Coordinates of C-alpha atoms in Angstrom, one line a residue:
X1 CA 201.8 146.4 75.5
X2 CA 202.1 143.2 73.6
X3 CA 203.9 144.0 70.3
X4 CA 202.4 143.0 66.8
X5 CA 204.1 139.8 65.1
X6 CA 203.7 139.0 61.2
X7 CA 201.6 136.0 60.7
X8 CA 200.4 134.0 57.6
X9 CA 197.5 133.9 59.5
X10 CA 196.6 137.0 60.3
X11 CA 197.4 138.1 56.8
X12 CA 195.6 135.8 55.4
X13 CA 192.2 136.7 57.5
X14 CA 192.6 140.6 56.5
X15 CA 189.9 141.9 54.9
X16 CA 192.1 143.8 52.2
X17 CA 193.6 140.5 51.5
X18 CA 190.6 138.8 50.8
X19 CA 189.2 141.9 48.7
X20 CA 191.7 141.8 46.5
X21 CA 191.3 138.0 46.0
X22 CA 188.4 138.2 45.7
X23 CA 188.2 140.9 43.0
X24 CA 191.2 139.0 41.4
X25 CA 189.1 136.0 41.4
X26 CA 185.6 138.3 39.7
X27 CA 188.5 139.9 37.1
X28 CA 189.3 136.4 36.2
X29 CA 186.3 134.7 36.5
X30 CA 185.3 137.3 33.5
X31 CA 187.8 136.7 31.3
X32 CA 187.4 133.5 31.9
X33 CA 184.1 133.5 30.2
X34 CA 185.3 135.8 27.3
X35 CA 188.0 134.2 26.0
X36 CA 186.1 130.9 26.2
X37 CA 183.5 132.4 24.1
X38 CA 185.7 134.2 21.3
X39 CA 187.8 130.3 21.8
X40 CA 184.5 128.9 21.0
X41 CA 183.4 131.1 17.9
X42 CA 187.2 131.5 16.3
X43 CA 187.5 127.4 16.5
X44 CA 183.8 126.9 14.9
X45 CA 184.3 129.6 12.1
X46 CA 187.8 127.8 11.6
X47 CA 186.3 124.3 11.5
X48 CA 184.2 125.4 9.3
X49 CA 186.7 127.2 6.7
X50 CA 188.8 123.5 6.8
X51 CA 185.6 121.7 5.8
X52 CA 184.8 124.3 3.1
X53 CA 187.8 124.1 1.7
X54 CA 188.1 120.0 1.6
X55 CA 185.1 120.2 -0.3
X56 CA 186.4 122.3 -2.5
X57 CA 190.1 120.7 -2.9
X58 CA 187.5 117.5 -4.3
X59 CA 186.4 119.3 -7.2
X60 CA 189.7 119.1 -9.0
X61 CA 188.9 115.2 -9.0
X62 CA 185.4 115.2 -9.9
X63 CA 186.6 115.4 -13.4
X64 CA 188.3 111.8 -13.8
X65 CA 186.3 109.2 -15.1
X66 CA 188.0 106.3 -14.6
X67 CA 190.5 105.1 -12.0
X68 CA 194.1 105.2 -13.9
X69 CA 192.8 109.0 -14.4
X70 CA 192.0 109.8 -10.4
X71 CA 194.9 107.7 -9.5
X72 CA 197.8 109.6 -11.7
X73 CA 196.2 112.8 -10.6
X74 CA 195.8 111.9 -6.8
X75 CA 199.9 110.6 -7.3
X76 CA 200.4 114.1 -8.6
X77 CA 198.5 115.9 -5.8
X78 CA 200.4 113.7 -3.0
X79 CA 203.7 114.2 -4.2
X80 CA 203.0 118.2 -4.1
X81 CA 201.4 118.1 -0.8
X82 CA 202.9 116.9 2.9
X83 CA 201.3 114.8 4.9
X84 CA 201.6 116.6 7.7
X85 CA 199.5 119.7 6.3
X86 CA 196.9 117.4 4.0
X87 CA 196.6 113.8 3.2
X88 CA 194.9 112.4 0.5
X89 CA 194.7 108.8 -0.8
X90 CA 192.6 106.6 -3.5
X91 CA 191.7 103.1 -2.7
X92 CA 190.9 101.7 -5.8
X93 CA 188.1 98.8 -6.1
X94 CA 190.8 95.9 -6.3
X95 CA 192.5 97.4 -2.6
X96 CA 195.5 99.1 -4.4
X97 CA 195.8 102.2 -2.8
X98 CA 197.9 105.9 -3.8
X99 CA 198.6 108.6 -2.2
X100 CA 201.0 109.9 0.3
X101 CA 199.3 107.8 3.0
X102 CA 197.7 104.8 3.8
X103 CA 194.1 104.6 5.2
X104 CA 192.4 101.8 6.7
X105 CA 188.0 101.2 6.9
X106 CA 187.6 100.2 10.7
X107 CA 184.3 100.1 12.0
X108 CA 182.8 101.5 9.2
X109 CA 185.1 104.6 8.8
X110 CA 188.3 105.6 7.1
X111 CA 191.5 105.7 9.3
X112 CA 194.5 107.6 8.3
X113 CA 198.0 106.1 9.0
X114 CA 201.9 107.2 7.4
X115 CA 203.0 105.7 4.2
X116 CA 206.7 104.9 4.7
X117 CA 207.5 106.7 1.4
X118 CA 206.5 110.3 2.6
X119 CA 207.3 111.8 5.4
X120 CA 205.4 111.6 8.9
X121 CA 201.6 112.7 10.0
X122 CA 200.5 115.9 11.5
X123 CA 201.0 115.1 15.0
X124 CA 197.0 116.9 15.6
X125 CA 195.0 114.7 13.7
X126 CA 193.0 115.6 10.6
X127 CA 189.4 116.8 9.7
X128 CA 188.7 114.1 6.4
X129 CA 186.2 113.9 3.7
X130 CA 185.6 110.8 2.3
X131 CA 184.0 110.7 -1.3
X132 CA 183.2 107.6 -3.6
X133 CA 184.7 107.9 -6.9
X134 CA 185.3 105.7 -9.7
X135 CA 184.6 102.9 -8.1
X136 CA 186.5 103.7 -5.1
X137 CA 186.9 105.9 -2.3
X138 CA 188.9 109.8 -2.1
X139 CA 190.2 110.1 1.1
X140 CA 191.3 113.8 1.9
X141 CA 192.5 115.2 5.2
X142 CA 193.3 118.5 6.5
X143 CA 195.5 118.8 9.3
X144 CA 194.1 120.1 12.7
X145 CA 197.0 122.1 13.5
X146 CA 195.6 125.4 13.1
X147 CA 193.1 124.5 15.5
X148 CA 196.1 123.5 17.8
X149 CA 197.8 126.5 17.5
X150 CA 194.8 128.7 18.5
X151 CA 194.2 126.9 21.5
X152 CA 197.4 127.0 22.5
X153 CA 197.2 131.0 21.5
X154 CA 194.3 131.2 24.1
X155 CA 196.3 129.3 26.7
X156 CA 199.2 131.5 26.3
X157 CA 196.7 135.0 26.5
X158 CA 194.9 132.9 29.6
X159 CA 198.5 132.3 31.2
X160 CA 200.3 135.9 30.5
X161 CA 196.8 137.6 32.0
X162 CA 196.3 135.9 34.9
X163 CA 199.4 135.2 36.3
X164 CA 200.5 138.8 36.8
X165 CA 196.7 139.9 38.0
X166 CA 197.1 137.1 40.4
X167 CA 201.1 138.5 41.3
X168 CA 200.1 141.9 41.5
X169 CA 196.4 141.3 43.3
X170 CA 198.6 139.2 45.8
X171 CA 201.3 141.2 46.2
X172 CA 199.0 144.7 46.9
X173 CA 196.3 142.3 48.6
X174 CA 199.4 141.5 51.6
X175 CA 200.4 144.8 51.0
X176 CA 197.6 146.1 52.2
X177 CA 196.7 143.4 54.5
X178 CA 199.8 144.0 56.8
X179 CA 199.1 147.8 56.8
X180 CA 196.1 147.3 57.9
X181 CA 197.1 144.8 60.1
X182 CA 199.4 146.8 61.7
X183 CA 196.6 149.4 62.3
X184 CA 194.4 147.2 63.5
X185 CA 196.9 145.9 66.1
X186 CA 196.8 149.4 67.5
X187 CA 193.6 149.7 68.1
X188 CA 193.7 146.0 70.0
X189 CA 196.4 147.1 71.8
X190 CA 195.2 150.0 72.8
X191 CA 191.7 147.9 74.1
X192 CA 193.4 145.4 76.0
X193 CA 195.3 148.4 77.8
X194 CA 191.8 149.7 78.5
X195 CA 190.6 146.7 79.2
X196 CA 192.9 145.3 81.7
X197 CA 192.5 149.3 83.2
X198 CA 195.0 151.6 81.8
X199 CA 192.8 154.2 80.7
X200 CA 195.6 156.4 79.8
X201 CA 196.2 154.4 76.8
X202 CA 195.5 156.0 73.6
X203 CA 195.8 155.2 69.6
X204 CA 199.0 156.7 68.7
X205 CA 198.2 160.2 66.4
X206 CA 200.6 159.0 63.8
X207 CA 198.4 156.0 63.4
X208 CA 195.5 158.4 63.1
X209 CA 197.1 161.0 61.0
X210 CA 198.8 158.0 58.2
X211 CA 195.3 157.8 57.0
X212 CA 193.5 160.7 57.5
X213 CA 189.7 160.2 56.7
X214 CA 189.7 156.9 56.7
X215 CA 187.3 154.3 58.8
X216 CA 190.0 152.7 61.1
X217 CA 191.6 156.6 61.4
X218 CA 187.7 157.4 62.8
X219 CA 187.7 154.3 64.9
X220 CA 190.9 155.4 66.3
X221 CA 190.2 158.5 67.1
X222 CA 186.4 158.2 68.2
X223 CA 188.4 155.1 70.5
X224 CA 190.5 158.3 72.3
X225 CA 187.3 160.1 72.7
X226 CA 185.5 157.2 74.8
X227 CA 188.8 156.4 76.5
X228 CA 189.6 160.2 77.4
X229 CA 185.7 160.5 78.6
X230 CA 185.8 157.1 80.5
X231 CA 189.4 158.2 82.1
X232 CA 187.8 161.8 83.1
X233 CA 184.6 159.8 84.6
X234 CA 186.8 157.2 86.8
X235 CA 189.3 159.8 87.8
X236 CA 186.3 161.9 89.1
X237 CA 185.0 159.0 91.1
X238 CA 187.9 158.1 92.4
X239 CA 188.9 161.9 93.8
X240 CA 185.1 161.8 95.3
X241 CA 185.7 158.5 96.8
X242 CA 189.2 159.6 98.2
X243 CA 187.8 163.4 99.0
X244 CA 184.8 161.7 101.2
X245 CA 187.0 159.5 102.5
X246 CA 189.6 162.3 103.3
X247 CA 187.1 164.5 105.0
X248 CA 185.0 161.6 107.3
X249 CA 188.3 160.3 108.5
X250 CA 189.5 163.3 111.1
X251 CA 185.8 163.4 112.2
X252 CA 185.6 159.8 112.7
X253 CA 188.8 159.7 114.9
X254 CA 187.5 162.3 116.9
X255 CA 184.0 160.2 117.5
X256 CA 186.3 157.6 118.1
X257 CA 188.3 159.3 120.6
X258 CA 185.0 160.8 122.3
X259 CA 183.9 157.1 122.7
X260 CA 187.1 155.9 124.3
X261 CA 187.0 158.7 126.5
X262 CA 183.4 157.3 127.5
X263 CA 183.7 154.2 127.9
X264 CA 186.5 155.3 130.5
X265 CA 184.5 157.2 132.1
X266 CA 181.3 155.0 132.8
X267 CA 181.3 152.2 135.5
X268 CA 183.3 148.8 134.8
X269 CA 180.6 146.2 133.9
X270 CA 178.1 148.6 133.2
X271 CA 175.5 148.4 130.3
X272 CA 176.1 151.3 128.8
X273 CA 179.9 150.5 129.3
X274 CA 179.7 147.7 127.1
X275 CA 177.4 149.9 124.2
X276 CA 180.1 152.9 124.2
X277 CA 182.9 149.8 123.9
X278 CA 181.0 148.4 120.8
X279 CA 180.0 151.9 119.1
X280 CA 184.0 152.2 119.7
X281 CA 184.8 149.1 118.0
X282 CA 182.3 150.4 114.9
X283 CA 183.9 153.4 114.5
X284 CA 187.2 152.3 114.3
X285 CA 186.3 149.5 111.4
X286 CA 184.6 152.9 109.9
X287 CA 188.1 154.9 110.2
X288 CA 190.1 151.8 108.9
X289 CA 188.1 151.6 105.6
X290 CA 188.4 155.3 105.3
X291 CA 191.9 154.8 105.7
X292 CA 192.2 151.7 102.9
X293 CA 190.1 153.7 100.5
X294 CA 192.6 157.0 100.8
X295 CA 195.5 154.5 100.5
X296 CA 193.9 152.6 97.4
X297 CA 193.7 156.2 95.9
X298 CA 196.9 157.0 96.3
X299 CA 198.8 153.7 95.3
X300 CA 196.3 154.3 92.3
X301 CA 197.6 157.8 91.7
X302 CA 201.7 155.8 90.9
X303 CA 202.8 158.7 93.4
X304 CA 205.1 155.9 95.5
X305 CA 206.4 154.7 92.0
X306 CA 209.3 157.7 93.0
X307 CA 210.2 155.6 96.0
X308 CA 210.7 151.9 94.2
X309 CA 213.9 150.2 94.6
X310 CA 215.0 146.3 94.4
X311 CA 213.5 144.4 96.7
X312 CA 214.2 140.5 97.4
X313 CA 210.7 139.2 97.6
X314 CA 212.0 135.8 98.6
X315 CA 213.5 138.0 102.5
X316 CA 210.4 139.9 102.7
X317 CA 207.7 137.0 102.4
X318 CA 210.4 135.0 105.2
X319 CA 209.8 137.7 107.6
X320 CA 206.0 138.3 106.6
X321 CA 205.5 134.2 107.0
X322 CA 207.2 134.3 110.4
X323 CA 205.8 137.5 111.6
X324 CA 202.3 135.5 111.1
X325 CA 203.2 132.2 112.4
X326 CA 201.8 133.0 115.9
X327 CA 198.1 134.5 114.8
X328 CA 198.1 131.5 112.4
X329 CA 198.8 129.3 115.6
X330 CA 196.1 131.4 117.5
X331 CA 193.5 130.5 114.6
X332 CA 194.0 126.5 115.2
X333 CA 196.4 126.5 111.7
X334 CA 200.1 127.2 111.0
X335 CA 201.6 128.9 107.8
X336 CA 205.0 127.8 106.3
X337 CA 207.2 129.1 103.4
X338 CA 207.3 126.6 100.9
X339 CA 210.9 126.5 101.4
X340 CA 213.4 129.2 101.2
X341 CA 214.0 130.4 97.5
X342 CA 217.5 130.2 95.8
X343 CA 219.4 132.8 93.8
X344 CA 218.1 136.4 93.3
X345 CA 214.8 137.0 93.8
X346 CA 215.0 140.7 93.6
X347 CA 211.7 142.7 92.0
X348 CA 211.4 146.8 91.9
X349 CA 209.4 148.2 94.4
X350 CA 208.2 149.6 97.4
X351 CA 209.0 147.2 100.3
X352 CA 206.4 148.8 102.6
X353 CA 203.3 148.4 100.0
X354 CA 204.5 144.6 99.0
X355 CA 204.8 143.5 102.9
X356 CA 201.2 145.2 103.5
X357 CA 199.7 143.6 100.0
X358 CA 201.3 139.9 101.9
X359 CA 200.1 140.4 105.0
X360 CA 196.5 141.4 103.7
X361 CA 197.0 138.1 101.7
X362 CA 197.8 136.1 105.0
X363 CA 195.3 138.0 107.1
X364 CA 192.4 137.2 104.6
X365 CA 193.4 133.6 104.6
X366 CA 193.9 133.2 108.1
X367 CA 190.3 135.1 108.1
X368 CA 188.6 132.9 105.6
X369 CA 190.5 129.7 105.5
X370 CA 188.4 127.9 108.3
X371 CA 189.1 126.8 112.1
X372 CA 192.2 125.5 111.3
X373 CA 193.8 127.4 108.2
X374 CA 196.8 125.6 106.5
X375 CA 199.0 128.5 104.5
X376 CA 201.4 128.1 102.7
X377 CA 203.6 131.0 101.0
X378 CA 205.8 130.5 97.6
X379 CA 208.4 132.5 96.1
X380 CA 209.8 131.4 92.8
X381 CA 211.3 132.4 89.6
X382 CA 209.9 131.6 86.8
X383 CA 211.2 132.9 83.0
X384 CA 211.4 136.6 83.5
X385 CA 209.0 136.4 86.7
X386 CA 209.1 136.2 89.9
X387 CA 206.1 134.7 91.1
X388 CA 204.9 135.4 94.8
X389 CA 202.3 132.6 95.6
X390 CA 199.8 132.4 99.0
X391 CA 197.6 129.0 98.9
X392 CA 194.6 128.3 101.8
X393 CA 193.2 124.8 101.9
X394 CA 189.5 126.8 102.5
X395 CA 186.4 127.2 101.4
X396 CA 188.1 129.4 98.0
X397 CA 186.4 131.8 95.8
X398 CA 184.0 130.6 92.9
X399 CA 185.6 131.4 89.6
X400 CA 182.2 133.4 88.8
X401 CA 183.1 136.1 91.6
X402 CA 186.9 135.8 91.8
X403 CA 186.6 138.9 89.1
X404 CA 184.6 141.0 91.2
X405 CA 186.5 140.2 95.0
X406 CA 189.0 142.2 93.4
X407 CA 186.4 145.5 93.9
X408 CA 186.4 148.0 96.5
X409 CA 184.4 146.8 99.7
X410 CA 182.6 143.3 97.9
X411 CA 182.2 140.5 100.0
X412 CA 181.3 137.1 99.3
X413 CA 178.2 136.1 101.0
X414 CA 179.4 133.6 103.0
X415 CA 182.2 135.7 104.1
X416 CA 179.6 138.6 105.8
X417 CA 179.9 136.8 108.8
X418 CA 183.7 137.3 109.9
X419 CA 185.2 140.6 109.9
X420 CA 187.0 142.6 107.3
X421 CA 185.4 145.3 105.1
X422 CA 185.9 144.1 101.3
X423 CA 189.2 146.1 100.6
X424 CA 191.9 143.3 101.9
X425 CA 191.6 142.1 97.9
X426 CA 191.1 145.3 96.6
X427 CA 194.5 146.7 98.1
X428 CA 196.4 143.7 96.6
X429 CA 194.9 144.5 93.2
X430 CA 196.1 148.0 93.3
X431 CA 199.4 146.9 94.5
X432 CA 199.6 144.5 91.9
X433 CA 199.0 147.0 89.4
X434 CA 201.7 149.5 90.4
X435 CA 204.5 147.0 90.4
X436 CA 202.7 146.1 87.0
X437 CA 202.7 142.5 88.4
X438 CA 200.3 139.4 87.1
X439 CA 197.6 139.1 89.8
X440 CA 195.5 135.6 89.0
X441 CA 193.1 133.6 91.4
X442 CA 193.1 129.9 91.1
X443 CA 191.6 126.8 92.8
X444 CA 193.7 124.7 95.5
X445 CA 191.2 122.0 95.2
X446 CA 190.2 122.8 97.4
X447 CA 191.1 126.1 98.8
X448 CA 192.4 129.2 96.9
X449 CA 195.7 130.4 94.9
X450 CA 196.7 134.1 94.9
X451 CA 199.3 133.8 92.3
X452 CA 201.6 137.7 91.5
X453 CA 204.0 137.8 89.3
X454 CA 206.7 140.4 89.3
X455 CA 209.2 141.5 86.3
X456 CA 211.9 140.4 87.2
X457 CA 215.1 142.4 87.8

């Protein structure tokens, strides 16, 4: 079972994860929009409070008459105040100017700059009122800074809220996402085990008891029901398979027997001879499926998993190749190991099942593989494999059926015509499976690759 790995990735596409962003992202997204519009009204009711009180600060000037009057009390007034909270300044008709600072008329309005002899400007800018008075202009400003210092007040609240809603949505958002994860990766595993045919495999009960109620706790345990019901359904089929098989195969030896003794006792060269010899010949294919299916059963059962010891796969497909060599010849072909493998090759197993799941390899390619088969047998290592390959230069399997030549007694339609009885494959599979080895079928180009791999020991 293929163990879960931590991934941004897969953390990252939880649905948890997102969740919480996304509610992270609504929570913000509405705070957003009120503090922007308390920002708004707090700003406008304090814009308006400066201007208010700029027109009043012009009434204590109102009163002068002349210029020498406004300008002593606007030198008064700028000596009191800093420039940096309020300027104010009188440009007299003749250009003089007082005041602590020193404005200039550009494009038709009043510009406030420093006047060396107080200190420096508000650094925000001021809100102004400009009023014509005895024969000049009053220039008063109000500093901005209060307006400054509320944004920056709303920053701050927009900052110190968000942040830790988007540390904490995060951190409970991965939180979550890898629990689930890990859940999820249960359940997968557990399909893929079904899936490739383990139907044993179950979601574990503490997955299903950590979150009692829940919907991936009533996937998991509605997935055991359909798993325990398919296991109980295949089992049964199986043992009906293997009990029909069981009890037709003594009476088929004995018809097969009977026959023999027949054909012995008609004349040589006879007709009916020759019909005995062939209902022979039929009844022995018939007992030799019987007695695939019962072994199929049986390697499917594990029961000669209490007999496995190492093996050296690279000695056993030697002998196989070369115990083949002469039917290969027979056909019009040859078979050849690839060449002889070095170091251990050793895998655990049965030696008997893994020289019968060869040969039925060999025999299907010498079978299928034309009038003059080419075979070639490989053993290497490969990572933490060994790999056991058989390659034909025939006719192959298309990759739409090579699924379904792995099934009891199918036969591609062009193979119908040669003998065999759809289990050759069928046997291999199962063999595969009980040394828990990698069985794939690939194209030669052309011709066909039966590739196992073995765990290596």
């Amino acid at each position: 079972m293929r163990r879960w790995r931590l991934n941004r990735a897969a953390i990252l596409a939880s649905t948890p994860l997102r969740q919480a962003l996304g509610l992270m992202a609504l929570v913000f997204a509405i705070l957003l929009v009120t503090l922007g519009f308390a920002y708004v009204a707090l700003r406008s009711s304090s814009e308006d409070s400066i201007r208010a009180d700029l027109k009043q600060q012009t009434a204590v000037f109102q009163v002068a008459a002349n210029p020498e009057t406004l300008s002593v009390i606007v030198s008064a007034e700028a000596r009191a105040a800093d420039p940096a909270e309020r300027a104010i300044a009188f440009v007299l008709a003749d250009g003089r100017q007082v005041g602590n600072v020193h404005v200039v008329r550009k494009s038709g309005q009043w510009v406030i700059g420093r006047n060396p002899d107080f200190p420096a400007l508000s650094q925000h800018g001021y809100f102004t009122l400009v009023m014509p008075l005895a024969g000049g202009f009053l220039v008063i400003g109000e500093s901005q800074a209060p307006i400054a210092e509320l944004t920056s007040t709303f920053l701050a609240i927009l900052i110190f809220s968000f942040v830790p809603s988007v540390l904490v949505s995060a951190a409970y958002g991965a939180w979550a996402g890898m629990r689930t994860r890990r859940r999820v990766s249960v359940i997968e595993d557990t399909l893929d085990a079904l899936t490739e045919g383990r139907l044993d495999a179950r979601v574990a009960r503490s997955a299903i008891r950590a979150a009692r109620g829940d919907d991936l706790a009533r996937i998991g345990a509605r997935l055991n029901v359909m798993a325990a019901t398919q296991e109980s359904t295949v089992e049964a089929l199986r043992q009906v398979s293997a009990d029909i098989a069981h009890d037709l195969k003594t009476p088929m030896q004995r018809i097969s027997v009977l026959l023999s003794q027949l054909q012995t006792e008609l004349p040589e060269g006879s007709e009916a001879r020759q019909l005995a010899a062939r209902a022979n010949a039929e009844a022995e294919g018939a007992v030799a499926v019987f007695h695939a299916l019962l072994q199929i059963a049986q390697i499917e059962g594990g029961s000669p998993k209490n007999r496995f010891t190492p093996v050296d796969l690279g000695a056993l497909a030697g002998d196989i190749t070369e115990l083949y060599a002469a039917s290969a010849e027979e056909a019009g072909g040859q078979i050849a190991l690839a060449k002889r493998p070095s170091g251990s090759m050793m895998v655990l197993g049965d030696r008997s099942l893994l020289g019968q799941m060869l040969s039925n390899l060999i025999e299907n390619a010498i079978r299928h593989a034309g009038d003059a088969p080419q075979i070639t047998v490989e053993v290497v290592a490969r990572d933490e494999l060994v790999e056991l390959r058989v390659r034909d230069r025939g006719p192959g399997i298309p990759e739409a059926e090579r699924g379904q030549v792995l099934q009891r007694l199918y036969r591609l339609e062009h193979s119908r015509t040669t003998p065999g009885n759809g289990l050759g494959l069928a046997l291999v599979d199962a063999v595969a499976g009980l040394h828990d080895a990698q069985l794939t079928l690939s194209d030669n180009a052309p011709g066909l690759v039966v590739t196992l791999g073995f765990p290596r020991v």
